[in-house]
Coordinates of N, CA, C and O in Angstrom, one line a residue:
X107 N 0.8 -1.2 0.0 CA 0.0 0.0 0.0 C 0.9 1.2 0.0 O 2.1 1.2 0.0
X108 N 0.2 2.3 0.0 CA 0.9 3.6 0.0 C -0.1 4.7 0.0 O -1.3 4.5 0.1
X109 N 0.4 6.0 -0.2 CA -0.5 7.1 -0.2 C 0.0 8.2 -1.0 O 1.2 8.3 -1.3
X110 N -0.8 9.2 -1.4 CA -0.5 10.3 -2.2 C -0.9 11.6 -1.4 O -2.0 11.6 -0.9
X111 N -0.1 12.6 -1.4 CA -0.4 13.9 -0.8 C -0.3 14.9 -2.0 O 0.8 15.0 -2.5
X112 N -1.4 15.6 -2.3 CA -1.3 16.6 -3.3 C -1.5 18.0 -2.6 O -2.4 18.1 -1.8
X113 N -0.6 18.9 -3.0 CA -0.7 20.2 -2.3 C -0.5 21.3 -3.3 O 0.1 21.1 -4.4
X114 N -0.9 22.5 -2.9 CA -0.7 23.7 -3.7 C -0.1 24.8 -2.9 O -0.4 24.9 -1.7
X115 N 0.7 25.7 -3.5 CA 1.2 26.9 -2.8 C 2.7 26.8 -2.6 O 3.5 26.4 -3.4
X116 N 3.2 27.1 -1.4 CA 4.6 27.2 -1.1 C 5.0 26.2 0.0 O 4.3 26.2 1.1
X117 N 6.0 25.4 -0.3 CA 6.5 24.5 0.7 C 7.8 25.0 1.3 O 8.6 25.6 0.6
X118 N 8.0 24.8 2.6 CA 9.2 25.3 3.3 C 10.3 24.3 3.0 O 10.4 23.6 2.0
X119 N 11.3 24.3 3.9 CA 12.5 23.5 3.8 C 12.1 22.0 3.8 O 11.2 21.6 4.5
X120 N 12.9 21.2 3.0 CA 12.9 19.8 3.1 C 11.6 19.1 2.8 O 11.3 18.1 3.4
X121 N 10.8 19.6 1.8 CA 9.6 18.9 1.4 C 10.1 17.5 0.9 O 11.0 17.3 0.1
X122 N 9.5 16.4 1.4 CA 9.8 15.1 1.0 C 11.1 14.5 1.7 O 11.6 13.5 1.3
X123 N 11.5 15.1 2.8 CA 12.6 14.6 3.5 C 12.4 13.2 3.9 O 11.4 12.8 4.4
X124 N 13.4 12.3 3.6 CA 13.4 10.9 3.9 C 12.2 10.2 3.4 O 11.7 9.2 3.9
X125 N 11.6 10.7 2.3 CA 10.5 10.0 1.6 C 10.9 8.6 1.3 O 12.0 8.3 1.0
X126 N 9.9 7.6 1.4 CA 10.3 6.2 1.1 C 9.2 5.6 0.3 O 8.2 6.2 0.0
X127 N 9.4 4.4 -0.1 CA 8.6 3.6 -1.0 C 7.1 3.6 -0.6 O 6.8 3.5 0.6
X128 N 6.2 3.8 -1.5 CA 4.8 3.8 -1.2 C 4.3 5.2 -1.0 O 3.1 5.4 -0.9
X129 N 5.2 6.2 -0.9 CA 4.8 7.6 -0.6 C 4.9 8.4 -1.9 O 5.8 8.2 -2.7
X130 N 3.9 9.3 -2.1 CA 3.9 10.1 -3.3 C 3.5 11.5 -2.8 O 2.5 11.7 -2.2
X131 N 4.4 12.5 -3.2 CA 4.1 13.9 -2.9 C 4.0 14.7 -4.2 O 4.9 14.6 -5.0
X132 N 3.0 15.5 -4.3 CA 2.8 16.3 -5.5 C 2.6 17.8 -5.0 O 1.8 18.0 -4.1
X133 N 3.3 18.7 -5.6 CA 3.2 20.1 -5.3 C 3.0 20.9 -6.5 O 3.8 20.9 -7.4
X134 N 1.9 21.7 -6.6 CA 1.7 22.7 -7.6 C 2.0 24.0 -7.0 O 1.2 24.6 -6.2
X135 N 3.3 24.5 -7.2 CA 3.7 25.7 -6.5 C 5.2 25.8 -6.5 O 5.9 25.4 -7.4
X136 N 5.7 26.2 -5.3 CA 7.2 26.4 -5.2 C 7.7 25.8 -3.9 O 7.0 25.9 -2.9
X137 N 8.8 25.2 -3.9 CA 9.4 24.6 -2.7 C 10.8 25.2 -2.4 O 11.5 25.6 -3.3
X138 N 11.1 25.3 -1.1 CA 12.3 25.9 -0.6 C 13.5 24.9 -0.8 O 13.4 23.9 -1.6
X139 N 14.5 25.0 -0.1 CA 15.7 24.2 -0.2 C 15.5 22.8 0.3 O 14.6 22.5 1.1
X140 N 16.4 21.9 -0.1 CA 16.5 20.5 0.4 C 15.3 19.6 0.1 O 15.0 18.7 0.9
X141 N 14.6 19.9 -1.0 CA 13.5 19.0 -1.4 C 14.1 17.6 -1.6 O 15.2 17.4 -2.2
X142 N 13.4 16.6 -1.0 CA 13.9 15.2 -1.2 C 15.2 14.8 -0.6 O 15.8 13.8 -0.9
X143 N 15.6 15.6 0.4 CA 16.9 15.3 1.1 C 16.7 13.9 1.8 O 15.7 13.6 2.4
X144 N 17.7 13.1 1.7 CA 17.8 11.8 2.3 C 16.6 10.9 1.8 O 16.3 9.9 2.5
X145 N 16.1 11.2 0.7 CA 15.0 10.4 0.1 C 15.5 9.0 -0.2 O 16.6 8.8 -0.8
X146 N 14.7 8.0 0.2 CA 15.1 6.6 -0.1 C 14.2 5.8 -1.0 O 14.5 4.7 -1.5
X147 N 13.0 6.5 -1.4 CA 12.1 5.8 -2.3 C 10.9 6.8 -2.5 O 10.9 8.0 -2.1
X148 N 9.9 6.3 -3.1 CA 8.7 7.1 -3.4 C 8.9 8.0 -4.6 O 9.9 8.0 -5.3
X149 N 7.9 8.9 -4.8 CA 7.9 9.8 -5.9 C 7.5 11.2 -5.4 O 6.6 11.4 -4.7
X150 N 8.3 12.2 -5.9 CA 8.1 13.6 -5.5 C 8.0 14.4 -6.8 O 8.9 14.3 -7.7
X151 N 6.9 15.1 -7.0 CA 6.6 15.8 -8.2 C 6.3 17.3 -7.9 O 5.5 17.6 -7.0
X152 N 7.1 18.2 -8.5 CA 6.9 19.6 -8.3 C 6.6 20.3 -9.7 O 7.4 20.1 -10.6
X153 N 5.5 21.0 -9.7 CA 5.1 21.7 -10.9 C 4.8 23.2 -10.5 O 4.3 23.4 -9.4
X154 N 5.0 24.1 -11.4 CA 4.6 25.5 -11.1 C 3.1 25.6 -10.9 O 2.4 24.7 -11.4
X155 N 2.6 26.7 -10.3 CA 1.2 26.8 -10.2 C 0.5 26.7 -11.6 O 1.1 27.1 -12.6
X156 N -0.7 26.2 -11.6 CA -1.5 26.0 -12.8 C -1.7 27.3 -13.6 O -1.9 27.4 -14.8
X157 N -1.6 28.5 -12.9 CA -1.8 29.8 -13.5 C -0.7 30.2 -14.4 O -0.8 31.1 -15.2
X158 N 0.5 29.6 -14.3 CA 1.7 29.9 -15.1 C 1.5 29.4 -16.5 O 1.3 28.2 -16.7
X159 N 1.6 30.3 -17.5 CA 1.5 29.8 -18.9 C 2.5 28.7 -19.3 O 3.7 28.7 -18.8
X160 N 2.1 27.8 -20.1 CA 3.0 26.7 -20.5 C 4.4 27.1 -21.0 O 5.4 26.5 -20.7
X161 N 4.4 28.2 -21.8 CA 5.7 28.6 -22.3 C 6.7 29.1 -21.2 O 7.9 29.1 -21.5
X162 N 6.2 29.5 -20.1 CA 7.0 30.0 -19.0 C 7.5 29.0 -18.0 O 8.4 29.2 -17.2
X163 N 6.8 27.9 -18.0 CA 7.0 26.9 -16.9 C 8.4 26.4 -16.7 O 8.9 26.2 -15.6
X164 N 9.0 26.0 -17.8 CA 10.4 25.4 -17.7 C 11.4 26.4 -17.3 O 12.5 26.0 -16.8
X165 N 11.1 27.7 -17.4 CA 12.1 28.7 -17.0 C 12.1 29.1 -15.6 O 13.0 29.8 -15.1
X166 N 11.0 28.7 -14.9 CA 10.9 29.1 -13.5 C 11.7 28.3 -12.6 O 11.9 27.1 -12.7
X167 N 12.3 28.9 -11.5 CA 12.9 28.1 -10.5 C 11.8 27.7 -9.5 O 11.2 28.6 -8.9
X168 N 11.5 26.4 -9.4 CA 10.4 26.0 -8.6 C 10.9 25.2 -7.3 O 10.1 25.0 -6.4
X169 N 12.1 24.9 -7.3 CA 12.6 24.3 -6.0 C 14.0 24.9 -5.7 O 14.8 25.2 -6.6
X170 N 14.3 25.0 -4.5 CA 15.5 25.6 -4.0 C 16.8 24.8 -4.2 O 16.9 23.9 -5.0
X171 N 17.8 25.1 -3.4 CA 19.1 24.5 -3.4 C 19.1 23.1 -2.8 O 18.3 22.8 -1.9
X172 N 20.1 22.3 -3.2 CA 20.4 21.0 -2.6 C 19.2 20.0 -2.7 O 19.0 19.2 -1.8
X173 N 18.4 20.0 -3.7 CA 17.4 19.0 -3.9 C 18.0 17.6 -4.0 O 19.0 17.4 -4.7
X174 N 17.4 16.7 -3.3 CA 17.8 15.3 -3.3 C 19.2 15.1 -2.7 O 19.9 14.2 -3.0
X175 N 19.6 16.0 -1.8 CA 20.9 15.9 -1.2 C 21.0 14.5 -0.4 O 20.1 14.2 0.4
X176 N 21.9 13.7 -0.8 CA 22.1 12.4 -0.1 C 21.0 11.4 -0.3 O 20.8 10.5 0.4
X177 N 20.3 11.6 -1.4 CA 19.2 10.6 -1.7 C 19.8 9.3 -2.1 O 20.8 9.2 -2.7
X178 N 19.1 8.2 -1.6 CA 19.5 6.8 -1.9 C 18.5 6.1 -2.8 O 18.8 5.0 -3.2
X179 N 17.4 6.7 -3.1 CA 16.4 6.1 -4.0 C 15.2 7.0 -4.2 O 15.3 8.2 -3.8
X180 N 14.2 6.5 -4.9 CA 13.0 7.4 -5.2 C 13.2 8.1 -6.5 O 14.3 8.0 -7.2
X181 N 12.2 9.0 -6.8 CA 12.2 9.7 -8.0 C 11.7 11.1 -7.7 O 10.8 11.3 -7.0
X182 N 12.4 12.1 -8.3 CA 12.0 13.5 -8.3 C 11.8 14.0 -9.7 O 12.7 13.9 -10.5
X183 N 10.7 14.6 -10.0 CA 10.4 15.2 -11.2 C 10.0 16.7 -11.0 O 9.1 16.9 -10.3
X184 N 10.8 17.6 -11.6 CA 10.5 19.0 -11.4 C 10.3 19.6 -12.8 O 11.1 19.6 -13.6
X185 N 9.0 20.2 -12.9 CA 8.7 21.0 -14.1 C 9.2 22.4 -13.8 O 8.5 23.2 -13.2
X186 N 10.4 22.7 -14.3 CA 11.0 24.0 -14.0 C 12.4 23.7 -13.5 O 12.9 22.6 -13.5
X187 N 13.1 24.7 -13.0 CA 14.5 24.6 -12.6 C 14.6 24.3 -11.1 O 13.8 24.8 -10.3
X188 N 15.7 23.7 -10.8 CA 16.2 23.5 -9.4 C 17.3 24.4 -9.1 O 18.0 24.9 -10.1
X189 N 17.6 24.7 -7.9 CA 18.7 25.6 -7.5 C 20.0 25.0 -7.6 O 20.2 23.9 -8.2
X190 N 21.0 25.5 -6.9 CA 22.4 25.0 -6.8 C 22.4 23.7 -6.1 O 21.6 23.4 -5.2
X191 N 23.4 22.9 -6.5 CA 23.7 21.6 -5.8 C 22.5 20.6 -5.9 O 22.4 19.7 -5.0
X192 N 21.8 20.6 -6.9 CA 20.8 19.5 -7.1 C 21.5 18.2 -7.3 O 22.5 18.1 -8.0
X193 N 21.0 17.2 -6.6 CA 21.6 15.8 -6.8 C 22.9 15.6 -6.1 O 23.6 14.5 -6.3
X194 N 23.4 16.5 -5.2 CA 24.6 16.3 -4.5 C 24.6 15.1 -3.6 O 23.6 14.9 -2.9
X195 N 25.6 14.2 -3.7 CA 25.7 13.0 -2.9 C 24.5 12.0 -3.2 O 24.2 11.2 -2.4
X196 N 23.9 12.1 -4.4 CA 22.9 11.2 -4.8 C 23.6 9.8 -5.0 O 24.6 9.7 -5.6
X197 N 23.0 8.8 -4.4 CA 23.6 7.4 -4.6 C 22.5 6.5 -5.2 O 22.9 5.3 -5.4
X198 N 21.3 6.9 -5.5 CA 20.4 6.0 -6.1 C 19.1 6.5 -6.6 O 18.3 5.8 -7.1
X199 N 18.8 7.8 -6.4 CA 17.6 8.4 -6.9 C 17.6 8.7 -8.3 O 18.7 8.9 -8.9
X200 N 16.5 8.8 -8.9 CA 16.3 9.3 -10.3 C 15.8 10.8 -10.2 O 14.8 11.0 -9.5
X201 N 16.5 11.7 -10.8 CA 16.2 13.1 -10.6 C 16.0 13.7 -12.0 O 17.0 13.7 -12.8
X202 N 14.9 14.3 -12.3 CA 14.7 14.9 -13.6 C 14.2 16.4 -13.4 O 13.2 16.6 -12.7
X203 N 15.0 17.3 -13.8 CA 14.7 18.8 -13.6 C 14.9 19.5 -15.0 O 15.5 18.9 -15.9
X204 N 14.4 20.7 -15.1 CA 14.5 21.4 -16.3 C 15.5 22.5 -16.3 O 15.5 23.5 -17.0
X205 N 16.5 22.4 -15.4 CA 17.5 23.4 -15.2 C 18.1 23.2 -13.8 O 17.4 22.7 -12.9
X206 N 19.3 23.6 -13.6 CA 20.0 23.5 -12.3 C 21.1 24.5 -12.2 O 21.6 25.0 -13.2
X207 N 21.4 24.8 -10.9 CA 22.5 25.8 -10.7 C 23.9 25.2 -10.6 O 24.1 24.1 -11.0
X208 N 24.7 26.0 -9.9 CA 26.1 25.6 -9.8 C 26.2 24.3 -8.9 O 25.4 24.0 -8.1
X209 N 27.3 23.5 -9.2 CA 27.7 22.3 -8.4 C 26.6 21.2 -8.5 O 26.5 20.4 -7.6
X210 N 25.9 21.2 -9.6 CA 24.9 20.1 -9.7 C 25.6 18.7 -9.7 O 26.6 18.6 -10.3
X211 N 25.0 17.8 -9.0 CA 25.4 16.4 -9.0 C 26.8 16.2 -8.6 O 27.5 15.3 -9.0
X212 N 27.2 17.0 -7.6 CA 28.5 16.9 -7.0 C 28.6 15.7 -6.1 O 27.6 15.3 -5.5
X213 N 29.7 15.0 -6.2 CA 29.9 13.8 -5.3 C 28.8 12.7 -5.5 O 28.6 11.9 -4.6
X214 N 28.2 12.6 -6.7 CA 27.2 11.6 -6.9 C 27.9 10.2 -7.1 O 28.9 10.1 -7.8
X215 N 27.3 9.2 -6.5 CA 27.9 7.9 -6.6 C 27.0 6.9 -7.3 O 27.4 5.8 -7.6
X216 N 25.8 7.2 -7.5 CA 24.8 6.3 -8.2 C 23.6 7.1 -8.5 O 23.4 8.3 -8.3
X217 N 22.6 6.4 -9.1 CA 21.4 7.0 -9.5 C 21.5 7.6 -10.9 O 22.5 7.4 -11.6
X218 N 20.5 8.4 -11.2 CA 20.4 9.0 -12.6 C 20.0 10.5 -12.4 O 19.0 10.8 -11.7
X219 N 20.7 11.4 -13.1 CA 20.3 12.8 -13.2 C 20.0 13.1 -14.6 O 20.7 12.7 -15.5
X220 N 18.9 13.9 -14.8 CA 18.6 14.4 -16.2 C 18.3 15.8 -16.0 O 17.4 16.2 -15.2
X221 N 19.0 16.7 -16.8 CA 18.7 18.1 -16.8 C 18.3 18.5 -18.2 O 19.1 18.5 -19.1
X222 N 17.0 18.9 -18.3 CA 16.4 19.3 -19.6 C 16.5 20.8 -19.8 O 15.5 21.4 -20.2
X223 N 17.6 21.4 -19.5 CA 17.7 22.8 -19.6 C 19.1 23.3 -19.1 O 20.0 22.4 -19.0
X224 N 19.3 24.5 -18.9 CA 20.6 25.0 -18.5 C 21.1 24.6 -17.2 O 20.3 24.3 -16.3
X225 N 22.4 24.5 -17.0 CA 23.0 24.3 -15.7 C 24.1 25.3 -15.5 O 24.6 25.9 -16.4
X226 N 24.4 25.5 -14.2 CA 25.5 26.4 -13.8 C 26.8 25.7 -14.0 O 26.9 24.5 -14.4
X227 N 27.9 26.3 -13.6 CA 29.2 25.7 -13.7 C 29.5 24.7 -12.7 O 28.8 24.5 -11.7
X228 N 30.6 23.9 -12.9 CA 31.1 22.9 -12.0 C 30.1 21.8 -11.8 O 29.8 21.3 -10.7
X229 N 29.6 21.2 -12.9 CA 28.7 20.1 -12.8 C 29.5 18.8 -12.6 O 30.5 18.6 -13.3
X230 N 29.0 17.9 -11.7 CA 29.7 16.6 -11.6 C 31.0 16.6 -10.9 O 31.8 15.6 -11.1
X231 N 31.3 17.6 -10.1 CA 32.6 17.6 -9.4 C 32.6 16.4 -8.4 O 31.7 16.2 -7.6
X232 N 33.6 15.6 -8.5 CA 33.7 14.4 -7.6 C 32.7 13.3 -7.9 O 32.6 12.4 -7.1
X233 N 32.0 13.4 -9.0 CA 31.1 12.3 -9.4 C 31.8 11.0 -9.7 O 32.8 11.1 -10.5
X234 N 31.5 9.9 -9.1 CA 32.2 8.7 -9.3 C 31.3 7.6 -9.8 O 31.7 6.5 -10.1
X235 N 30.0 7.8 -9.9 CA 29.0 6.7 -10.3 C 27.7 7.3 -10.7 O 27.5 8.5 -10.6
X236 N 26.9 6.4 -11.3 CA 25.6 6.9 -11.8 C 25.7 7.4 -13.2 O 26.7 7.3 -13.8
X237 N 24.6 8.0 -13.6 CA 24.6 8.5 -15.0 C 24.0 9.9 -14.9 O 23.0 10.1 -14.2
X238 N 24.5 10.8 -15.7 CA 24.0 12.2 -15.8 C 23.8 12.5 -17.2 O 24.7 12.4 -18.1
X239 N 22.6 13.0 -17.6 CA 22.3 13.4 -18.9 C 22.0 14.9 -18.9 O 21.1 15.3 -18.2
X240 N 22.7 15.6 -19.7 CA 22.6 17.0 -19.8 C 22.1 17.4 -21.2 O 22.8 17.0 -22.2
X241 N 21.1 18.3 -21.3 CA 20.7 18.8 -22.6 C 21.6 20.0 -22.9 O 21.6 20.9 -22.2
X242 N 22.2 19.9 -24.1 CA 23.2 21.0 -24.5 C 22.5 21.9 -25.5 O 22.7 21.9 -26.7
X243 N 21.7 22.9 -24.9 CA 20.9 23.8 -25.8 C 21.8 24.9 -26.4 O 21.5 25.3 -27.5
X244 N 22.8 25.3 -25.6 CA 23.6 26.5 -26.1 C 25.0 26.1 -26.6 O 25.7 27.0 -27.0
X245 N 25.4 24.9 -26.6 CA 26.7 24.5 -27.0 C 27.8 24.6 -26.0 O 28.9 24.3 -26.3
X246 N 27.5 25.1 -24.8 CA 28.5 25.4 -23.8 C 28.4 24.4 -22.6 O 29.1 24.6 -21.6
X247 N 27.5 23.5 -22.6 CA 27.3 22.7 -21.5 C 28.5 21.9 -21.1 O 28.9 21.7 -19.9
X248 N 29.2 21.3 -22.1 CA 30.4 20.5 -21.8 C 31.5 21.3 -21.0 O 32.2 20.8 -20.2
X249 N 31.5 22.6 -21.2 CA 32.5 23.5 -20.5 C 32.1 23.6 -19.0 O 32.9 24.0 -18.2
X250 N 30.8 23.4 -18.7 CA 30.4 23.5 -17.3 C 30.6 22.2 -16.5 O 30.5 22.2 -15.3
X251 N 30.9 21.1 -17.2 CA 31.1 19.9 -16.5 C 32.5 19.9 -15.9 O 33.5 20.3 -16.5
X252 N 32.7 19.4 -14.7 CA 34.0 19.4 -14.0 C 35.0 18.7 -14.8 O 34.7 17.6 -15.4
X253 N 36.2 19.2 -14.8 CA 37.2 18.6 -15.7 C 37.6 17.1 -15.4 O 38.0 16.4 -16.3
X254 N 37.3 16.7 -14.2 CA 37.6 15.3 -13.9 C 36.4 14.3 -14.3 O 36.6 13.1 -14.2
X255 N 35.3 14.8 -14.6 CA 34.2 14.0 -15.0 C 34.3 13.6 -16.5 O 34.9 14.3 -17.3
X256 N 33.9 12.4 -16.8 CA 34.1 11.8 -18.1 C 32.8 12.1 -18.9 O 31.7 11.7 -18.6
X257 N 33.0 12.9 -20.0 CA 31.9 13.2 -20.9 C 31.9 12.3 -22.1 O 33.0 12.3 -22.8
X258 N 30.9 11.6 -22.4 CA 30.8 10.7 -23.5 C 29.5 10.9 -24.3 O 28.5 11.3 -23.8
X259 N 29.6 10.7 -25.6 CA 28.4 10.8 -26.4 C 27.4 9.7 -26.0 O 27.8 8.6 -25.6
X260 N 26.1 10.0 -26.2 CA 25.1 9.0 -25.8 C 25.0 7.9 -26.8 O 25.1 8.1 -28.0
X261 N 24.9 6.6 -26.3 CA 24.8 5.5 -27.2 C 23.3 5.1 -27.3 O 22.4 5.7 -26.6
X262 N 23.0 4.0 -28.0 CA 21.6 3.6 -28.2 C 20.9 3.2 -26.9 O 19.7 3.6 -26.7
X263 N 21.6 2.4 -26.1 CA 21.0 2.0 -24.8 C 20.7 3.2 -23.9 O 19.6 3.3 -23.3
X264 N 21.6 4.2 -23.8 CA 21.4 5.4 -23.0 C 20.3 6.2 -23.6 O 19.5 6.8 -22.9
X265 N 20.2 6.3 -24.9 CA 19.2 7.1 -25.6 C 17.8 6.5 -25.2 O 16.9 7.3 -25.0
X266 N 17.7 5.2 -25.2 CA 16.4 4.6 -24.9 C 16.1 4.8 -23.4 O 14.9 5.1 -23.1
X267 N 17.1 4.7 -22.6 CA 16.9 5.0 -21.1 C 16.5 6.4 -20.9 O 15.5 6.7 -20.1
X268 N 17.1 7.3 -21.6 CA 16.8 8.7 -21.4 C 15.4 9.0 -22.0 O 14.6 9.8 -21.3
X269 N 15.1 8.5 -23.1 CA 13.7 8.7 -23.7 C 12.6 8.3 -22.7 O 11.7 9.0 -22.5
X270 N 12.9 7.1 -22.1 CA 11.9 6.6 -21.1 C 11.7 7.5 -19.9 O 10.6 7.7 -19.4
X271 N 12.8 8.1 -19.5 CA 12.8 9.0 -18.3 C 12.1 10.3 -18.7 O 11.3 10.9 -17.9
X272 N 12.3 10.8 -19.9 CA 11.7 12.0 -20.4 C 10.2 11.8 -20.6 O 9.3 12.6 -20.2
X273 N 9.8 10.6 -21.1 CA 8.4 10.2 -21.2 C 7.7 10.2 -19.8 O 6.6 10.6 -19.6
X274 N 8.5 9.6 -18.8 CA 7.9 9.5 -17.4 C 7.8 10.9 -16.9 O 6.8 11.2 -16.2
X275 N 8.7 11.8 -17.1 CA 8.7 13.2 -16.7 C 7.5 13.9 -17.3 O 6.7 14.6 -16.6
X276 N 7.2 13.7 -18.6 CA 6.0 14.2 -19.2 C 4.7 13.7 -18.6 O 3.8 14.5 -18.2
X277 N 4.7 12.4 -18.3 CA 3.5 11.8 -17.7 C 3.3 12.4 -16.3 O 2.2 12.7 -15.9
X278 N 4.4 12.6 -15.5 CA 4.3 13.1 -14.1 C 4.0 14.6 -14.0 O 3.3 15.0 -13.1
X279 N 4.5 15.4 -15.0 CA 4.4 16.8 -14.8 C 3.5 17.5 -15.9 O 3.1 18.6 -15.7
X280 N 3.4 16.9 -17.0 CA 2.7 17.5 -18.2 C 3.6 18.5 -18.8 O 3.1 19.4 -19.6
X281 N 4.9 18.4 -18.6 CA 5.9 19.4 -19.1 C 5.8 19.6 -20.6 O 6.0 18.7 -21.4
X282 N 5.7 20.9 -21.0 CA 5.7 21.2 -22.4 C 7.1 21.1 -23.0 O 7.3 20.7 -24.1
X283 N 8.1 21.3 -22.2 CA 9.5 21.1 -22.6 C 9.7 19.7 -22.9 O 10.3 19.4 -24.0
X284 N 9.3 18.7 -22.1 CA 9.4 17.3 -22.3 C 8.7 16.9 -23.6 O 9.2 16.2 -24.4
X285 N 7.5 17.4 -23.8 CA 6.6 17.1 -24.9 C 7.4 17.6 -26.2 O 7.5 16.8 -27.2
X286 N 8.0 18.8 -26.2 CA 8.7 19.3 -27.4 C 9.9 18.5 -27.7 O 10.2 18.1 -28.8
X287 N 10.7 18.1 -26.6 CA 11.9 17.3 -26.9 C 11.5 15.9 -27.4 O 12.2 15.4 -28.3
X288 N 10.5 15.3 -26.9 CA 10.1 14.0 -27.4 C 9.6 14.0 -28.8 O 9.8 13.1 -29.6
X289 N 9.0 15.2 -29.2 CA 8.5 15.3 -30.6 C 9.6 15.4 -31.6 O 9.5 15.1 -32.8
X290 N 10.8 15.9 -31.1 CA 12.0 16.0 -32.0 C 12.5 14.6 -32.2 O 13.5 14.4 -32.8

């Protein structure tokens, strides 16, 4: 069994802290720092308020810094951008966001990160495991990846895995950005 909590408005610090299997949190609004911190399972979905036009949604920062800090499992889907240090010390969560700030996915040892938008500098510093997929919209994304991280072109298996995650992101959030990317 499990349960779902749907909410609207503004969430304070640590929405979904230590979330585990069978739990589902959905927020139409904005969340502060440390969303999904220490998350071990479950699903956490953050979307901008319904009043925000579709064209603007992926550009909004809807969750603060250090989302999924130290997460060991579960899934986070954010229609919009996350702040700095998204996915830091992630060891098993699946994280899909539409942008992220500096130091994204620092010290990651496992799990999967997908960024369907811009990122700040120093991405993947100390990253030793897991997979990170970055959308290179401006041609400069590779320059933002930490020099010690290994950047490789996507292969067929990774492309299929990525497509499935973007489809899941679309299903969970209704993201126009995901819809557009999948149509390409």
